[in-house]
């Protein structure tokens, strides 16, 4: 009996995510120990004690998965020439998965003021894979993806600041520690339904998080200076929570009703403590039903009638949280600056094991299809 129990316990321990042994358990956070700009406690309190009417309502419009020629043109038509109340271009965030991504179009999105973030190379469909993933595996999924994006979309490495784990499946401390290790600044994979109204503001992992753990295991150790951009859940018409908008089930079936449902969820934060609210979907959302694009357009058009609503990226929101100023003082000193390194576009036919893949990119074709452990696509690794 002892042998069976012992073996079972050992197996269970081995199945847990393997973490960096240098980490230490996070302590409770207080404002006295943790202050701007580099540390912030998890809290629903508005930064700097501002009143809601003094605070810009930040909205994060994001898309997960591959950027391709067809969806690029949808994005371009939908977002081109839109500006925020301060005259700066709006910013949409694209969480890239590697397979079938057109990196020349990723470059185009970047130079049009959108944020490029990481969503893994493989997008492995098993949630167990992501739950139990090691630091080394995460480094291949995200560290190697960062190399792929900077090389083949010709984007400065310092412009890539954020990540999202597939299926929002956390692995304890691992993904957050890995994000910091590879030079990222924030993660947007952690949903909250407890802190919806009032909403949870972005915070760092220097100290223990108070956020509810919907898709655990969640981080428990101190990871100084690494930010969490909480995914505040939406609710459908039956009051069932959903983290990704395209996962919501009980929703209107006409464009006007759907747009109003979007607005109703937005208003929870807008009429509350103005915590950043996200509209999180996958790239296939507009293909699933024509009314999705129609309703989405109506929603974005509505947001643009509000002079205190800013369509920005998590990076831009975090910059404001580090140095919060009232609307009357201006949301930022200047518009985001983009370094365009250029893009010499070509399409390459590349071997991926026994398969052949086509990859559109900026620059020269690699020897083989870039993948885990071989992000530059070198012939012999």
mmCIF file of C-alpha atoms in Angstrom, residues 12-212:
data_model
loop_
_atom_site.group_PDB
_atom_site.id
_atom_site.type_symbol
_atom_site.label_atom_id
_atom_site.label_comp_id
_atom_site.label_asym_id
_atom_site.label_seq_id
_atom_site.Cartn_x
_atom_site.Cartn_y
_atom_site.Cartn_z
ATOM 1 C CA UNK A 12 1.893 13.596 -9.428
ATOM 2 C CA UNK A 13 4.915 15.706 -8.511
ATOM 3 C CA UNK A 14 6.619 14.955 -11.809
ATOM 4 C CA UNK A 15 3.484 16.035 -13.679
ATOM 5 C CA UNK A 16 3.590 19.514 -12.152
ATOM 6 C CA UNK A 17 5.185 22.321 -14.171
ATOM 7 C CA UNK A 18 8.909 22.518 -13.431
ATOM 8 C CA UNK A 19 9.790 26.016 -12.248
ATOM 9 C CA UNK A 20 12.913 28.074 -11.760
ATOM 10 C CA UNK A 21 14.345 27.126 -8.371
ATOM 11 C CA UNK A 22 15.553 30.721 -7.833
ATOM 12 C CA UNK A 23 11.978 32.011 -7.512
ATOM 13 C CA UNK A 24 10.575 32.665 -4.055
ATOM 14 C CA UNK A 25 6.999 32.761 -2.807
ATOM 15 C CA UNK A 26 5.319 36.112 -3.339
ATOM 16 C CA UNK A 27 4.379 38.055 -0.226
ATOM 17 C CA UNK A 28 1.212 40.071 0.272
ATOM 18 C CA UNK A 29 1.335 43.404 -1.534
ATOM 19 C CA UNK A 30 1.011 46.839 0.035
ATOM 20 C CA UNK A 31 1.342 50.269 -1.539
ATOM 21 C CA UNK A 32 4.142 51.030 0.904
ATOM 22 C CA UNK A 33 6.238 48.208 -0.549
ATOM 23 C CA UNK A 34 5.115 48.451 -4.174
ATOM 24 C CA UNK A 35 4.813 51.758 -6.000
ATOM 25 C CA UNK A 36 4.917 53.194 -9.516
ATOM 26 C CA UNK A 37 6.377 53.082 -12.009
ATOM 27 C CA UNK A 38 7.869 49.600 -11.791
ATOM 28 C CA UNK A 39 5.648 47.886 -9.221
ATOM 29 C CA UNK A 40 1.877 47.822 -8.762
ATOM 30 C CA UNK A 41 -0.321 45.732 -6.483
ATOM 31 C CA UNK A 42 -3.260 43.830 -7.959
ATOM 32 C CA UNK A 43 -6.198 46.096 -7.216
ATOM 33 C CA UNK A 44 -9.453 47.547 -8.473
ATOM 34 C CA UNK A 45 -8.370 50.979 -7.228
ATOM 35 C CA UNK A 46 -7.881 53.531 -9.969
ATOM 36 C CA UNK A 47 -4.187 54.453 -10.249
ATOM 37 C CA UNK A 48 -3.112 57.644 -8.495
ATOM 38 C CA UNK A 49 -6.471 57.910 -6.728
ATOM 39 C CA UNK A 50 -8.134 59.514 -9.748
ATOM 40 C CA UNK A 51 -11.904 59.747 -10.065
ATOM 41 C CA UNK A 52 -13.515 57.720 -12.896
ATOM 42 C CA UNK A 53 -14.476 60.848 -14.827
ATOM 43 C CA UNK A 54 -10.786 61.838 -14.889
ATOM 44 C CA UNK A 55 -9.667 58.505 -16.332
ATOM 45 C CA UNK A 56 -9.398 57.467 -19.981
ATOM 46 C CA UNK A 57 -11.294 54.273 -20.738
ATOM 47 C CA UNK A 58 -8.742 52.032 -22.429
ATOM 48 C CA UNK A 59 -10.064 49.349 -24.786
ATOM 49 C CA UNK A 60 -7.872 46.486 -26.002
ATOM 50 C CA UNK A 61 -8.999 45.149 -29.381
ATOM 51 C CA UNK A 62 -7.085 41.902 -29.944
ATOM 52 C CA UNK A 63 -6.956 39.035 -32.435
ATOM 53 C CA UNK A 64 -5.362 35.636 -31.831
ATOM 54 C CA UNK A 65 -3.671 33.314 -34.362
ATOM 55 C CA UNK A 66 -2.261 33.663 -37.874
ATOM 56 C CA UNK A 67 -2.189 36.881 -39.888
ATOM 57 C CA UNK A 68 -2.907 36.074 -43.529
ATOM 58 C CA UNK A 69 -3.547 37.974 -46.736
ATOM 59 C CA UNK A 70 -7.338 37.740 -46.526
ATOM 60 C CA UNK A 71 -7.768 38.745 -42.902
ATOM 61 C CA UNK A 72 -5.149 41.475 -43.296
ATOM 62 C CA UNK A 73 -7.401 43.263 -45.794
ATOM 63 C CA UNK A 74 -10.323 43.027 -43.358
ATOM 64 C CA UNK A 75 -8.185 44.559 -40.615
ATOM 65 C CA UNK A 76 -6.896 47.275 -42.918
ATOM 66 C CA UNK A 77 -10.378 48.277 -44.075
ATOM 67 C CA UNK A 78 -11.707 48.232 -40.521
ATOM 68 C CA UNK A 79 -8.939 50.102 -38.706
ATOM 69 C CA UNK A 80 -7.099 52.292 -41.235
ATOM 70 C CA UNK A 81 -7.218 56.044 -40.617
ATOM 71 C CA UNK A 82 -8.934 55.729 -37.240
ATOM 72 C CA UNK A 83 -7.506 57.910 -34.493
ATOM 73 C CA UNK A 84 -7.926 58.285 -30.748
ATOM 74 C CA UNK A 85 -9.200 61.513 -29.152
ATOM 75 C CA UNK A 86 -5.612 62.786 -28.884
ATOM 76 C CA UNK A 87 -5.120 62.430 -32.646
ATOM 77 C CA UNK A 88 -2.810 59.405 -32.400
ATOM 78 C CA UNK A 89 -3.617 56.301 -34.484
ATOM 79 C CA UNK A 90 -5.602 53.583 -32.747
ATOM 80 C CA UNK A 91 -3.669 50.423 -31.902
ATOM 81 C CA UNK A 92 -4.954 46.852 -32.242
ATOM 82 C CA UNK A 93 -2.987 43.924 -30.781
ATOM 83 C CA UNK A 94 -2.265 40.768 -32.784
ATOM 84 C CA UNK A 95 -1.249 37.648 -30.860
ATOM 85 C CA UNK A 96 0.537 35.645 -33.538
ATOM 86 C CA UNK A 97 0.704 31.911 -33.940
ATOM 87 C CA UNK A 98 3.393 30.869 -36.417
ATOM 88 C CA UNK A 99 1.829 28.380 -38.819
ATOM 89 C CA UNK A 100 0.407 29.982 -41.999
ATOM 90 C CA UNK A 101 1.269 33.525 -40.912
ATOM 91 C CA UNK A 102 2.220 35.967 -43.667
ATOM 92 C CA UNK A 103 5.106 37.854 -42.089
ATOM 93 C CA UNK A 104 5.085 40.588 -44.714
ATOM 94 C CA UNK A 105 1.562 41.456 -43.548
ATOM 95 C CA UNK A 106 2.699 41.326 -39.927
ATOM 96 C CA UNK A 107 5.262 43.955 -40.901
ATOM 97 C CA UNK A 108 2.507 46.036 -42.521
ATOM 98 C CA UNK A 109 0.389 45.872 -39.369
ATOM 99 C CA UNK A 110 3.336 46.956 -37.251
ATOM 100 C CA UNK A 111 4.193 49.996 -39.386
ATOM 101 C CA UNK A 112 0.522 50.997 -39.242
ATOM 102 C CA UNK A 113 0.860 51.404 -35.447
ATOM 103 C CA UNK A 114 -0.548 48.042 -34.361
ATOM 104 C CA UNK A 115 1.097 45.916 -31.679
ATOM 105 C CA UNK A 116 2.545 42.492 -32.474
ATOM 106 C CA UNK A 117 2.571 39.999 -29.583
ATOM 107 C CA UNK A 118 3.393 36.307 -29.200
ATOM 108 C CA UNK A 119 0.948 33.364 -29.127
ATOM 109 C CA UNK A 120 3.356 30.390 -29.615
ATOM 110 C CA UNK A 121 4.850 28.566 -32.567
ATOM 111 C CA UNK A 122 2.845 25.339 -32.473
ATOM 112 C CA UNK A 123 -0.462 26.373 -30.883
ATOM 113 C CA UNK A 124 -0.530 22.769 -29.644
ATOM 114 C CA UNK A 125 -4.223 21.794 -29.197
ATOM 115 C CA UNK A 126 -3.721 19.874 -25.941
ATOM 116 C CA UNK A 127 -4.403 21.981 -22.847
ATOM 117 C CA UNK A 128 -2.402 19.418 -20.841
ATOM 118 C CA UNK A 129 0.632 20.408 -22.901
ATOM 119 C CA UNK A 130 0.289 24.040 -21.825
ATOM 120 C CA UNK A 131 -0.628 23.212 -18.222
ATOM 121 C CA UNK A 132 2.475 21.047 -17.714
ATOM 122 C CA UNK A 133 4.889 22.875 -20.008
ATOM 123 C CA UNK A 134 8.447 23.490 -18.783
ATOM 124 C CA UNK A 135 10.501 26.660 -18.986
ATOM 125 C CA UNK A 136 12.653 25.089 -21.722
ATOM 126 C CA UNK A 137 9.601 24.180 -23.797
ATOM 127 C CA UNK A 138 8.146 27.649 -23.310
ATOM 128 C CA UNK A 139 11.430 29.148 -24.454
ATOM 129 C CA UNK A 140 11.137 27.225 -27.711
ATOM 130 C CA UNK A 141 7.479 28.195 -28.141
ATOM 131 C CA UNK A 142 7.884 31.889 -27.338
ATOM 132 C CA UNK A 143 11.590 32.716 -27.345
ATOM 133 C CA UNK A 144 11.974 31.077 -30.743
ATOM 134 C CA UNK A 145 8.777 32.727 -31.971
ATOM 135 C CA UNK A 146 10.163 36.120 -31.002
ATOM 136 C CA UNK A 147 13.224 35.337 -33.147
ATOM 137 C CA UNK A 148 10.988 34.268 -36.045
ATOM 138 C CA UNK A 149 8.896 37.444 -35.889
ATOM 139 C CA UNK A 150 11.817 39.844 -35.577
ATOM 140 C CA UNK A 151 13.700 38.098 -38.399
ATOM 141 C CA UNK A 152 10.984 37.404 -40.952
ATOM 142 C CA UNK A 153 8.627 40.342 -40.279
ATOM 143 C CA UNK A 154 11.644 42.642 -39.851
ATOM 144 C CA UNK A 155 10.370 44.190 -36.645
ATOM 145 C CA UNK A 156 12.651 45.527 -33.876
ATOM 146 C CA UNK A 157 12.943 43.016 -31.037
ATOM 147 C CA UNK A 158 12.191 45.709 -28.461
ATOM 148 C CA UNK A 159 8.799 46.314 -30.106
ATOM 149 C CA UNK A 160 7.606 42.836 -29.092
ATOM 150 C CA UNK A 161 6.496 43.193 -25.494
ATOM 151 C CA UNK A 162 3.598 40.844 -24.788
ATOM 152 C CA UNK A 163 2.304 37.292 -24.962
ATOM 153 C CA UNK A 164 -0.825 35.163 -24.626
ATOM 154 C CA UNK A 165 -0.856 31.425 -23.892
ATOM 155 C CA UNK A 166 -3.067 29.280 -26.180
ATOM 156 C CA UNK A 167 -6.428 28.423 -24.612
ATOM 157 C CA UNK A 168 -5.472 30.753 -21.729
ATOM 158 C CA UNK A 169 -4.057 27.662 -20.026
ATOM 159 C CA UNK A 170 -1.586 28.839 -17.415
ATOM 160 C CA UNK A 171 1.302 26.752 -16.057
ATOM 161 C CA UNK A 172 1.867 28.367 -12.689
ATOM 162 C CA UNK A 173 4.897 30.649 -12.633
ATOM 163 C CA UNK A 174 6.462 29.243 -15.779
ATOM 164 C CA UNK A 175 5.010 31.328 -18.601
ATOM 165 C CA UNK A 176 5.356 34.565 -16.649
ATOM 166 C CA UNK A 177 8.959 33.830 -15.712
ATOM 167 C CA UNK A 178 9.729 32.863 -19.312
ATOM 168 C CA UNK A 179 8.155 36.081 -20.568
ATOM 169 C CA UNK A 180 10.481 38.080 -18.365
ATOM 170 C CA UNK A 181 13.472 35.910 -19.335
ATOM 171 C CA UNK A 182 13.020 36.637 -23.063
ATOM 172 C CA UNK A 183 12.596 40.376 -22.582
ATOM 173 C CA UNK A 184 8.823 40.710 -22.663
ATOM 174 C CA UNK A 185 6.990 43.096 -20.347
ATOM 175 C CA UNK A 186 3.477 41.687 -19.957
ATOM 176 C CA UNK A 187 1.109 38.755 -20.344
ATOM 177 C CA UNK A 188 -2.581 38.826 -21.270
ATOM 178 C CA UNK A 189 -3.691 35.229 -20.633
ATOM 179 C CA UNK A 190 -5.271 35.428 -17.187
ATOM 180 C CA UNK A 191 -9.080 35.880 -17.044
ATOM 181 C CA UNK A 192 -11.026 37.207 -14.093
ATOM 182 C CA UNK A 193 -14.725 36.952 -13.342
ATOM 183 C CA UNK A 194 -14.443 37.985 -9.686
ATOM 184 C CA UNK A 195 -12.937 41.381 -10.549
ATOM 185 C CA UNK A 196 -15.350 42.390 -13.274
ATOM 186 C CA UNK A 197 -17.248 45.152 -11.505
ATOM 187 C CA UNK A 198 -15.219 46.943 -10.321
ATOM 188 C CA UNK A 199 -12.599 45.763 -12.764
ATOM 189 C CA UNK A 200 -9.013 44.756 -12.075
ATOM 190 C CA UNK A 201 -6.287 47.113 -13.293
ATOM 191 C CA UNK A 202 -2.950 45.886 -14.740
ATOM 192 C CA UNK A 203 -0.432 44.984 -12.044
ATOM 193 C CA UNK A 204 2.995 43.436 -11.572
ATOM 194 C CA UNK A 205 3.935 40.077 -10.088
ATOM 195 C CA UNK A 206 6.435 41.448 -7.558
ATOM 196 C CA UNK A 207 3.968 40.490 -4.842
ATOM 197 C CA UNK A 208 1.122 38.026 -4.397
ATOM 198 C CA UNK A 209 -1.770 38.464 -6.801
ATOM 199 C CA UNK A 210 -5.331 38.674 -5.508
ATOM 200 C CA UNK A 211 -6.767 37.714 -8.903
ATOM 201 C CA UNK A 212 -9.048 34.666 -9.061
#
